[in-house]
mmCIF file of C-alpha atoms in Angstrom:
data_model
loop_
_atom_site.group_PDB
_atom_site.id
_atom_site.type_symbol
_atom_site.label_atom_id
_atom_site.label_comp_id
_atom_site.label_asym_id
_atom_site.label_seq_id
_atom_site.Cartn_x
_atom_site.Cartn_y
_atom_site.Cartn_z
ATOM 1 C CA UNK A 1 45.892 -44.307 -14.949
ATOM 2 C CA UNK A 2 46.686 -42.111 -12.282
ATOM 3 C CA UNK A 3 46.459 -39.053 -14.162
ATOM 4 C CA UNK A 4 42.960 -39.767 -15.454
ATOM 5 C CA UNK A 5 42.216 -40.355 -12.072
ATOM 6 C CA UNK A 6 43.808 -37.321 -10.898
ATOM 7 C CA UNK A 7 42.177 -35.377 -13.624
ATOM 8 C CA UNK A 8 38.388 -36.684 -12.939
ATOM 9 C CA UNK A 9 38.858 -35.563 -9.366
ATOM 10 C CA UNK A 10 39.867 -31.882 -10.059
ATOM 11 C CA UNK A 11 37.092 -32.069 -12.390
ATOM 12 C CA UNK A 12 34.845 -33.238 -9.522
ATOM 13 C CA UNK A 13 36.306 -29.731 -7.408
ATOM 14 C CA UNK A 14 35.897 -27.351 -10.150
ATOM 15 C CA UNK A 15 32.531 -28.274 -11.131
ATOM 16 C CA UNK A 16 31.405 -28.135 -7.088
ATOM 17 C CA UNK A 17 32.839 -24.523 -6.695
ATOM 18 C CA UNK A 18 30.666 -23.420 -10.208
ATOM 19 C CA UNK A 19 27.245 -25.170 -8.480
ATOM 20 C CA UNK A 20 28.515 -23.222 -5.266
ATOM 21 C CA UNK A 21 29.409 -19.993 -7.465
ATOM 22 C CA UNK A 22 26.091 -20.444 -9.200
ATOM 23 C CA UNK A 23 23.483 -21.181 -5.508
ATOM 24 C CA UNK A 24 25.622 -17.870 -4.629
ATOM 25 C CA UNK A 25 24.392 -15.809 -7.749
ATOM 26 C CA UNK A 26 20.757 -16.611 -7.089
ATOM 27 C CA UNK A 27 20.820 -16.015 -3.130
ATOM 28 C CA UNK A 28 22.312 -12.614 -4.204
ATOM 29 C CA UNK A 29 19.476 -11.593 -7.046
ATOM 30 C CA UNK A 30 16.843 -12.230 -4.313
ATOM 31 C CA UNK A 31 16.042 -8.207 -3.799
ATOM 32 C CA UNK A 32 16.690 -7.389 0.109
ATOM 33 C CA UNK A 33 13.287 -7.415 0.920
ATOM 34 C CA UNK A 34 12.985 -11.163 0.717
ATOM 35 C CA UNK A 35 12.952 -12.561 4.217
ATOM 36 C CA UNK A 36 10.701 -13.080 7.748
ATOM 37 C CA UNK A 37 10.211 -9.409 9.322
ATOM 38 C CA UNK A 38 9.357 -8.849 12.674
ATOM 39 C CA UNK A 39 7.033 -6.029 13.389
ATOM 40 C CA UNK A 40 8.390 -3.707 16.052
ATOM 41 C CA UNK A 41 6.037 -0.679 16.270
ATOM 42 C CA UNK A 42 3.368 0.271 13.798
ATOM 43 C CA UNK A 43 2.198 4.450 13.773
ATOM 44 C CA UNK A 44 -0.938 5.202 12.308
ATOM 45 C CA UNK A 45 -1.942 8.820 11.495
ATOM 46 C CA UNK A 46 -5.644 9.644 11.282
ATOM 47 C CA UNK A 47 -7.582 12.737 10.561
ATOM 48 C CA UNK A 48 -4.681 14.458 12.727
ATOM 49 C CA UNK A 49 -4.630 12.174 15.567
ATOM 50 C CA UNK A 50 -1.503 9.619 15.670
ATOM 51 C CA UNK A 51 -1.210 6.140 17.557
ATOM 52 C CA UNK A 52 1.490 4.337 17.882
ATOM 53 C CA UNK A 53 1.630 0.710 18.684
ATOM 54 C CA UNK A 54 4.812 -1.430 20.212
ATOM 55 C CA UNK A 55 4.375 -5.347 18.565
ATOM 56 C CA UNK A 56 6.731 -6.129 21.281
ATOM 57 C CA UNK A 57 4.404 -6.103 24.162
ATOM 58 C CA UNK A 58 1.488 -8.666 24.312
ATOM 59 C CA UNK A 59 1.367 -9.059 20.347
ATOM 60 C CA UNK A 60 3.755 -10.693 17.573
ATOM 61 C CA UNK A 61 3.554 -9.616 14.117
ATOM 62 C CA UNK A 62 5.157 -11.251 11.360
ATOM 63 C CA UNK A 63 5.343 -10.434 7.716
ATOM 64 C CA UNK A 64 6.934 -13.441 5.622
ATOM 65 C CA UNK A 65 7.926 -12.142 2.155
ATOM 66 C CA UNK A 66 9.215 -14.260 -0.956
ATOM 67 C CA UNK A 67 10.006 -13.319 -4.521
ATOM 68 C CA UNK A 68 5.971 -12.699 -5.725
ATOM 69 C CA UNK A 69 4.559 -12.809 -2.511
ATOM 70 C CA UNK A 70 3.708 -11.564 0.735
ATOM 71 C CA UNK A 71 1.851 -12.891 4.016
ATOM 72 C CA UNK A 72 1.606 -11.733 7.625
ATOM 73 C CA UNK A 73 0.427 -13.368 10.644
ATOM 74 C CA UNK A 74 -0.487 -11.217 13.885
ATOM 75 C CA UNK A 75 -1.694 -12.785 17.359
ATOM 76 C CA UNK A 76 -1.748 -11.982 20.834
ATOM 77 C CA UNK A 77 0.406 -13.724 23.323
ATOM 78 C CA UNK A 78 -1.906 -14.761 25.652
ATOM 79 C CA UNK A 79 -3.500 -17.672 23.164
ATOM 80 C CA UNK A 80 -6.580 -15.615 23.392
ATOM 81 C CA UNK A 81 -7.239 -15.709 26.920
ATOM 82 C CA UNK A 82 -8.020 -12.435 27.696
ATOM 83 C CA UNK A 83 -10.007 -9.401 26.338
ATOM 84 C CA UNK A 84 -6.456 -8.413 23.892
ATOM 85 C CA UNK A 85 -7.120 -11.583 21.839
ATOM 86 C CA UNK A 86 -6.227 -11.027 18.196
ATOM 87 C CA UNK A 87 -5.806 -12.967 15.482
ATOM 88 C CA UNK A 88 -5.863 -11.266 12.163
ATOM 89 C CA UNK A 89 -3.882 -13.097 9.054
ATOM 90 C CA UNK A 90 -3.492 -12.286 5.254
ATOM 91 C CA UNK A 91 -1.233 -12.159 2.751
ATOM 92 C CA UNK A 92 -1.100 -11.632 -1.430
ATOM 93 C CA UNK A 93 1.401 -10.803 -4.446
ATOM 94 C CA UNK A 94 3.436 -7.544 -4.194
ATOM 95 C CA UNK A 95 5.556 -5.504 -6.908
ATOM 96 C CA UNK A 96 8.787 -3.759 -5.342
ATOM 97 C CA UNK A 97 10.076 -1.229 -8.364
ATOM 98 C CA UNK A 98 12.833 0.737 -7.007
ATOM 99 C CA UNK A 99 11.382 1.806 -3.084
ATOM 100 C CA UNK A 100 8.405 1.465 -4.050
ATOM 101 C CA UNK A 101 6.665 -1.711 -2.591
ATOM 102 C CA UNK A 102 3.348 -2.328 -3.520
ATOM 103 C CA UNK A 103 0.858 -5.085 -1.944
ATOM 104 C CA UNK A 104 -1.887 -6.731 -3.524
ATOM 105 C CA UNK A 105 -3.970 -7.911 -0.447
ATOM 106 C CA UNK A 106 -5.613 -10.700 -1.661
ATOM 107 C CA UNK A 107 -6.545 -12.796 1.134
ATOM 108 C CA UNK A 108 -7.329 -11.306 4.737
ATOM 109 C CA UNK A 109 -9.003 -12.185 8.218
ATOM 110 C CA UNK A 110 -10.346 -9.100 7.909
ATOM 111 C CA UNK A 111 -12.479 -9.452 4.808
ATOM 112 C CA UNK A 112 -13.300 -5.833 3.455
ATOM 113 C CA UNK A 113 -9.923 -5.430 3.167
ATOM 114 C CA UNK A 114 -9.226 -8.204 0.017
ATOM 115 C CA UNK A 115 -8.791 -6.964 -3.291
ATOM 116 C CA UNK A 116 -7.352 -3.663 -2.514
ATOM 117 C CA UNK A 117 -3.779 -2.523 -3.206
ATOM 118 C CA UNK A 118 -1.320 -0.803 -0.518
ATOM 119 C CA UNK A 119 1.855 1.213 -2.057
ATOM 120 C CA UNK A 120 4.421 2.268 0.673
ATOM 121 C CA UNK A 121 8.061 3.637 0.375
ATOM 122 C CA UNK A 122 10.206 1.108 1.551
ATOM 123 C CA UNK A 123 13.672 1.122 3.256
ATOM 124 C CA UNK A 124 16.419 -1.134 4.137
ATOM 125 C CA UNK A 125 19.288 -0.186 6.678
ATOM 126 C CA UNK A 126 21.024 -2.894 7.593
ATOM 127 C CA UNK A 127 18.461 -5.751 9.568
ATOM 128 C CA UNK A 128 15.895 -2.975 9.345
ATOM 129 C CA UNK A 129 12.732 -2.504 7.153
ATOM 130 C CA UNK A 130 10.610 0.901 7.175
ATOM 131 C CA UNK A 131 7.384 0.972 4.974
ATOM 132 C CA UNK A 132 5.677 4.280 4.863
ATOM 133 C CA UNK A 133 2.705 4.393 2.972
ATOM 134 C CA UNK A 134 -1.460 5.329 2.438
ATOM 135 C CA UNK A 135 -3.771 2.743 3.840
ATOM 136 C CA UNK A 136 -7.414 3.683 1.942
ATOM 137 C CA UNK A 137 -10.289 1.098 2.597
ATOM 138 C CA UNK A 138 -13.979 2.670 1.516
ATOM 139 C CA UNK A 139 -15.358 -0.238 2.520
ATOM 140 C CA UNK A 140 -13.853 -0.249 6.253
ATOM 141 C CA UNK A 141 -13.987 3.778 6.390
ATOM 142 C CA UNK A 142 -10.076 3.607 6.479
ATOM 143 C CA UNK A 143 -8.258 6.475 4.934
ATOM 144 C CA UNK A 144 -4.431 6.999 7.404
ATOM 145 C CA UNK A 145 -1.200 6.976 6.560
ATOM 146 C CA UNK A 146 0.817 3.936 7.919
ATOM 147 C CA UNK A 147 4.183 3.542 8.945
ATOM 148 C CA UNK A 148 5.977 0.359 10.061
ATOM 149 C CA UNK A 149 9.655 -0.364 11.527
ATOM 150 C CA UNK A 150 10.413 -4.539 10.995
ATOM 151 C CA UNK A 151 13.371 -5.980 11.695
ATOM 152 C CA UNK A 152 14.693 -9.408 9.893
ATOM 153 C CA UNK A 153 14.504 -12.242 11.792
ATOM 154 C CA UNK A 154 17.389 -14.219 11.594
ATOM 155 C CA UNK A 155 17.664 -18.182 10.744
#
């Protein structure tokens, strides 16, 4: 009796460290990219002219990113008190082949910007994200390259 008792509990254990082994595999297949990123400064080139914005002064700017899809939420930190309120929001699906990370923007507070796709060339180092990439709206007479720096925010 003791040995089938002895034997069901090591059976317990081993199956608990394959479930473990197992949670472990799909946490690691997740491509790097899958996380909350915190916008730290944002350059946008323009017929020439470049502007580059710190997100750590007066603004947040997150960009929440799962296995399909992509959202972002940006808002002043003054709850829209002042003349620098903003609140713009959106989100989609993406594709990510290699660096290349492509958004499908199919929701947005800014509405001439749905239904159009973004491709940027994406890198990880570490805790940090850098998307560089052509932003082209006809509709919003947008046509500049982008770049972002994000860094992961952590749990």
């Amino acid at each position: 009796m003791k040995l089938v008792i002895c034997c069901l509990f090591l059976s317990v254990i081993l199956m608990s460290c394959v479930a473990e082994t197992a949670d472990n595999a799909k946490k690691s297949s997740s491509p790097p990219l899958v996380g909350t990123w915190k916008l730290l400064t944002g350059t946008l080139i323009e017929k020439g002219d470049t502007a580059v914005t710190d997100y750590t002064q007066n603004t947040s700017f997150i960009k929440i990113i799962n296995d399909s899809h992509f959202a972002f939420l940006h808002h002043d930190l003054n709850q829209g008190k002042d003349s620098a309120a903003v609140f713009s929001a959106g989100g989609g699906s993406y594709t990510l082949v290699d660096s290349t990370y492509t958004e499908q923007l199919d929701y947005c507070s800014a509405r001439d910007w749905e239904q159009n796709a973004f491709t940027f060339a994406i890198s990880i180092k570490n805790d940090t994200l850098v998307q560089y990439g052509v932003e082209k709206v006809a509709g919003a007479g947008v046509d500049r390259i982008n770049i972002e720096k994000y860094v992961r925010v952590k749990k």
